[in-house]
Coordinates of C-alpha atoms in Angstrom, one line a residue:
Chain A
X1 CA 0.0 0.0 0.0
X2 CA 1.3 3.2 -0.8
X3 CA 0.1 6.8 -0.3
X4 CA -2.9 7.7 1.7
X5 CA -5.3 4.8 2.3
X6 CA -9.1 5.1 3.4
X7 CA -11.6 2.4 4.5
X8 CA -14.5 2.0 4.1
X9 CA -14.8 3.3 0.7
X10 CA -18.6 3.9 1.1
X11 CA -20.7 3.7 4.7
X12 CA -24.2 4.2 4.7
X13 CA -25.6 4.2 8.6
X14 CA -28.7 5.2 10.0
X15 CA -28.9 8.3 12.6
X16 CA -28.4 6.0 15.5
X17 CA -25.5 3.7 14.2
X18 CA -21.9 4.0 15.5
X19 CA -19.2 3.6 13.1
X20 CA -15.7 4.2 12.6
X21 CA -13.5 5.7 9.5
X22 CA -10.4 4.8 9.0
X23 CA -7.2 6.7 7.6
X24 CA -3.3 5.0 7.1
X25 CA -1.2 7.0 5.3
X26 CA 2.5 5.3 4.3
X27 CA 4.7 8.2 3.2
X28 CA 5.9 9.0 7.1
X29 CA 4.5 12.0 7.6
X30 CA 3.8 13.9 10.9
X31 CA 0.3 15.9 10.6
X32 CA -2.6 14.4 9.5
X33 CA -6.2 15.7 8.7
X34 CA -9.9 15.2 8.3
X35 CA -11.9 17.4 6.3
X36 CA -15.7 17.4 5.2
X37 CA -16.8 17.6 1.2
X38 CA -20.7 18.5 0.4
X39 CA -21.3 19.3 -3.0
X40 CA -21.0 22.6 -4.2
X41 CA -19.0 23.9 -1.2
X42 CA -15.4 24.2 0.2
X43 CA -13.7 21.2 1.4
X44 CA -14.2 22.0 5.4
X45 CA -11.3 21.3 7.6
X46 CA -12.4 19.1 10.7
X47 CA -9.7 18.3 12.5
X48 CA -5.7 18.2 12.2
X49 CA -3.3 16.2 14.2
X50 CA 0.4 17.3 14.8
X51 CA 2.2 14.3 15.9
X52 CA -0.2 12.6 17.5
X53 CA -1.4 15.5 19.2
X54 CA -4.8 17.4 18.2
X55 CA -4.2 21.3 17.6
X56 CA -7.2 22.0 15.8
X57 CA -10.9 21.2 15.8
X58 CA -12.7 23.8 13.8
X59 CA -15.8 23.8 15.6
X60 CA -17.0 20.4 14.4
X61 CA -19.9 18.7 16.5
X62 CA -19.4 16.2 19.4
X63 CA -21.1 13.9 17.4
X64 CA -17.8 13.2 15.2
X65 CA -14.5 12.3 18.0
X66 CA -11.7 12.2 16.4
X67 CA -8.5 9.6 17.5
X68 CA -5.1 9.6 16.8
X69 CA -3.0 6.5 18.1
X70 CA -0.2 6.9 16.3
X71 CA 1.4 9.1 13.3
X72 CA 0.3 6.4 10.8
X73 CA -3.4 6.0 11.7
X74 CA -6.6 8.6 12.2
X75 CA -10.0 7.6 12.7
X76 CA -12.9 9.7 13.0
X77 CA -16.2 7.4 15.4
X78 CA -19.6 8.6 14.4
X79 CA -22.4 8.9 16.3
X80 CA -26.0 9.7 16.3
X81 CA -25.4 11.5 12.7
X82 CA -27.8 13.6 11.4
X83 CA -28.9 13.3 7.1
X84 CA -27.2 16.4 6.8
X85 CA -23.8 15.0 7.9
X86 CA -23.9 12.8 4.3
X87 CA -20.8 14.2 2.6
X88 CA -17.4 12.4 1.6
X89 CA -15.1 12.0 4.0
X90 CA -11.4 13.0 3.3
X91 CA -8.0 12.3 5.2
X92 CA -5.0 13.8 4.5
X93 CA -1.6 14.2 5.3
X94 CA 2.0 16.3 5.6
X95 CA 5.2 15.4 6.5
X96 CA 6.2 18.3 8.6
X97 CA 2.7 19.8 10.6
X98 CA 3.0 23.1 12.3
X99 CA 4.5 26.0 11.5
X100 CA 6.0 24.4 8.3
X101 CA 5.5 27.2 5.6
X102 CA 6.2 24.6 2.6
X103 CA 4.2 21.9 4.0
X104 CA 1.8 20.2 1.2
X105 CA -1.1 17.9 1.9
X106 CA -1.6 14.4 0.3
X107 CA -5.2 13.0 0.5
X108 CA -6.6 9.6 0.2
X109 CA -9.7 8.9 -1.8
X110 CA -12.1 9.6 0.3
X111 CA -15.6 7.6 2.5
X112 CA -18.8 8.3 0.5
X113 CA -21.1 8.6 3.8
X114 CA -24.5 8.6 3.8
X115 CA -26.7 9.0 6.8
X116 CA -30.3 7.7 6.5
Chain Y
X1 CA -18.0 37.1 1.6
X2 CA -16.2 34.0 0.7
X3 CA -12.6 34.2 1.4
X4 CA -11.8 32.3 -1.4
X5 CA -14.2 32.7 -4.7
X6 CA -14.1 30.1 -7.7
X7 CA -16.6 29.6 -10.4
X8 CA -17.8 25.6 -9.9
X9 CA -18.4 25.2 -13.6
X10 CA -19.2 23.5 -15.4
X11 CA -17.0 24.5 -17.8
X12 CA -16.8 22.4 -21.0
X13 CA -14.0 22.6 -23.9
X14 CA -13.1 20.9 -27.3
X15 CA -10.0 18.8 -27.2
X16 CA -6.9 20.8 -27.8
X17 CA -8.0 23.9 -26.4
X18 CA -6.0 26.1 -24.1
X19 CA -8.4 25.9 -20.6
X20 CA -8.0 29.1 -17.7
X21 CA -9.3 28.3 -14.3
X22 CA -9.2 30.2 -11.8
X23 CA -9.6 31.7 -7.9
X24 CA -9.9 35.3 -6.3
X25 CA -9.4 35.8 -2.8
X26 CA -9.6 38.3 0.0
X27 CA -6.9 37.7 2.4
X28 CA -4.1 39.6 1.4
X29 CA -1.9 37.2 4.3
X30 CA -2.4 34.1 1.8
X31 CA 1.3 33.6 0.7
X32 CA 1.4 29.9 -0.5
X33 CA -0.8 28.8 -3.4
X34 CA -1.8 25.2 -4.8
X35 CA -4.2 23.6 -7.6
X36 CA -5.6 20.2 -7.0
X37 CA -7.3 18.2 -9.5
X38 CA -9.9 15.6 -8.3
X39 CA -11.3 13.2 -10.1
X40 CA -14.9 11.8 -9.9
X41 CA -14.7 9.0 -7.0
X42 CA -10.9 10.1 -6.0
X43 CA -9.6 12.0 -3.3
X44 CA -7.6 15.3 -4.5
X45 CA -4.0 15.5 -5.9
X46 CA -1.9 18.2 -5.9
X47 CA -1.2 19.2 -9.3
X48 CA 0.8 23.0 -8.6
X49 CA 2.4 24.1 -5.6
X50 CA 3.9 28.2 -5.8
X51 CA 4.5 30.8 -3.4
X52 CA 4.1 34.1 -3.9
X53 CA 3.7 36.1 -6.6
X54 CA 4.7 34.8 -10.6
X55 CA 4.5 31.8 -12.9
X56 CA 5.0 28.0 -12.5
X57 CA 5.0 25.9 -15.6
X58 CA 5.3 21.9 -15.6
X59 CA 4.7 20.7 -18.3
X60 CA 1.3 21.8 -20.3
X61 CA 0.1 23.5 -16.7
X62 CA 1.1 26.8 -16.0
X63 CA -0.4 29.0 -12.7
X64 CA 0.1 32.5 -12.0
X65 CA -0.2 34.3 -8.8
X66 CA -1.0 37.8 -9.6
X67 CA -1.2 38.8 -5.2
X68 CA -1.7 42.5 -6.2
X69 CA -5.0 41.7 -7.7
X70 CA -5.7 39.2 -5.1
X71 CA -5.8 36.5 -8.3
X72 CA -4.6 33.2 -9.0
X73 CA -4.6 31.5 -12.3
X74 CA -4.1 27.5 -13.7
X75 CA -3.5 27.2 -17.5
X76 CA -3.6 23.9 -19.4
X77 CA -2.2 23.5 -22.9
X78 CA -3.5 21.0 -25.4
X79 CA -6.7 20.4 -23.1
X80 CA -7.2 16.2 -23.4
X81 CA -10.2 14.2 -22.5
X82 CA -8.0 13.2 -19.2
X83 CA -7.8 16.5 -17.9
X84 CA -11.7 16.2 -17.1
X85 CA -11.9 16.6 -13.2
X86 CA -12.9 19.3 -10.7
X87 CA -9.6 21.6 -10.4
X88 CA -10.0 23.0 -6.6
X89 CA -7.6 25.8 -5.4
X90 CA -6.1 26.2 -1.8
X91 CA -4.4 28.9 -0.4
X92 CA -2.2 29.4 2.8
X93 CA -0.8 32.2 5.1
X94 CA 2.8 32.1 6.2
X95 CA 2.2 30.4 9.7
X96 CA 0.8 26.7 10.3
X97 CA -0.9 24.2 7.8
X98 CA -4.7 24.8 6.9
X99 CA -5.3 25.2 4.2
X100 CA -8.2 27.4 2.5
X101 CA -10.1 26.1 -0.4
X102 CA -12.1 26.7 -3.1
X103 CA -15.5 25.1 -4.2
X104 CA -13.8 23.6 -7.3
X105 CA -14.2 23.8 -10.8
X106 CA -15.7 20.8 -13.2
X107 CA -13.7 21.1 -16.3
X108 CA -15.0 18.3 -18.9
X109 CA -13.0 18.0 -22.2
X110 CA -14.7 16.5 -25.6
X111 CA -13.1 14.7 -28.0

């Protein structure tokens, strides 16, 4: 496996399922993130990791809790989601994190996410 | 206002033509500037990476950074049927690593 890797690839959960997403990236990098895609807007940053450690949530709701074991793996559980909250799902990562001016970010392909 | 304004398209082109995408923004502290391309079912890729003001070509893709006019630019040469995708730019200030994106642009190109 190379790059950034995503499972599952499509979830589709009703509003009172848990679930997990999954994110591995293989390129040793430090800072990893989860962003939000809805159609016709932004890509929303969620939440980004600096090794291991979280420095940013961006005012996403408690229903989404992020987890970081290590440098290599980001998951994001889901709970109790709401329709609105179908989107897809993006990870991405950088090899340097904060305050690294040059930094680029590498995504993975995505979770298609729908909440019935 | 949107901090970052791009037209989402679509934007549809014969094959070979020369294709001009591209992003206005309002925060004059953005110094870093990228393109992605994404393709239907795939997560982004970064396609340009500049900083600053001036031009970056690789191959048939060329973007501009105009900062004064608060304008970026991506060209592509000799449009092909492969280049079809949503072309998203992202933006950065000096400090840190979040990035600021656009809503994308669908470019389709017909053979």
């Amino acid at each position: 496996e190379t790059g950034v890797t995503q499972t599952p690839r499509h979830l589709v959960m009703g509003m009172t399922n848990k679930k997990s997403l999954k994110c591995e990236q293989h390129l040793g990098h430090n800072a990893m993130y989860w962003y939000k895609q809805s159609a016709k807007k932004p890509l929303e940053l969620m939440f980004v990791y600096n090794f291991k450690e979280q420095t940013e949530n961006n005012s996403v709701p408690s229903r989404f809790s992020p987890e970081c074991p290590n440098s290599s793996h980001l998951f994001l559980h889901l709970h109790t989601l709401q329709p609105e909250d179908s989107a897809l799902y993006l990870c991405a990562s950088s090899p340097e994190g904060l305050a690294a001016s040059t930094d680029t970010q590498y995504f993975g392909p995505g979770t298609r996410l729908t909440v019935l | 206002q949107k901090e970052v304004e791009q037209d989402p398209g679509p934007l549809s082109v014969p094959e070979g033509a020369i294709v001009s995408l591209n992003c206005t923004y309002s925060n004059s502290a953005f110094q870093y500037f990228m393109w992605y391309r994404q393709y239907s079912r795939k997560g982004p890729e970064l396609l340009m990476y500049t900083y600053s003001s001036g031009n970056k070509e690789d191959g048939r893709f060329t973007a501009q950074v105009d900062k004064s006019s608060k304008y970026i630019s991506l060209f592509i040469r000799d449009s092909q049927p492969s280049d079809s995708a949503t072309y998203l730019c992202a933006m950065k200030t000096g400090g840190g690593n979040k990035l600021t994106f656009g809503t994308g642009t669908q470019l389709k190109v017909e053979l």
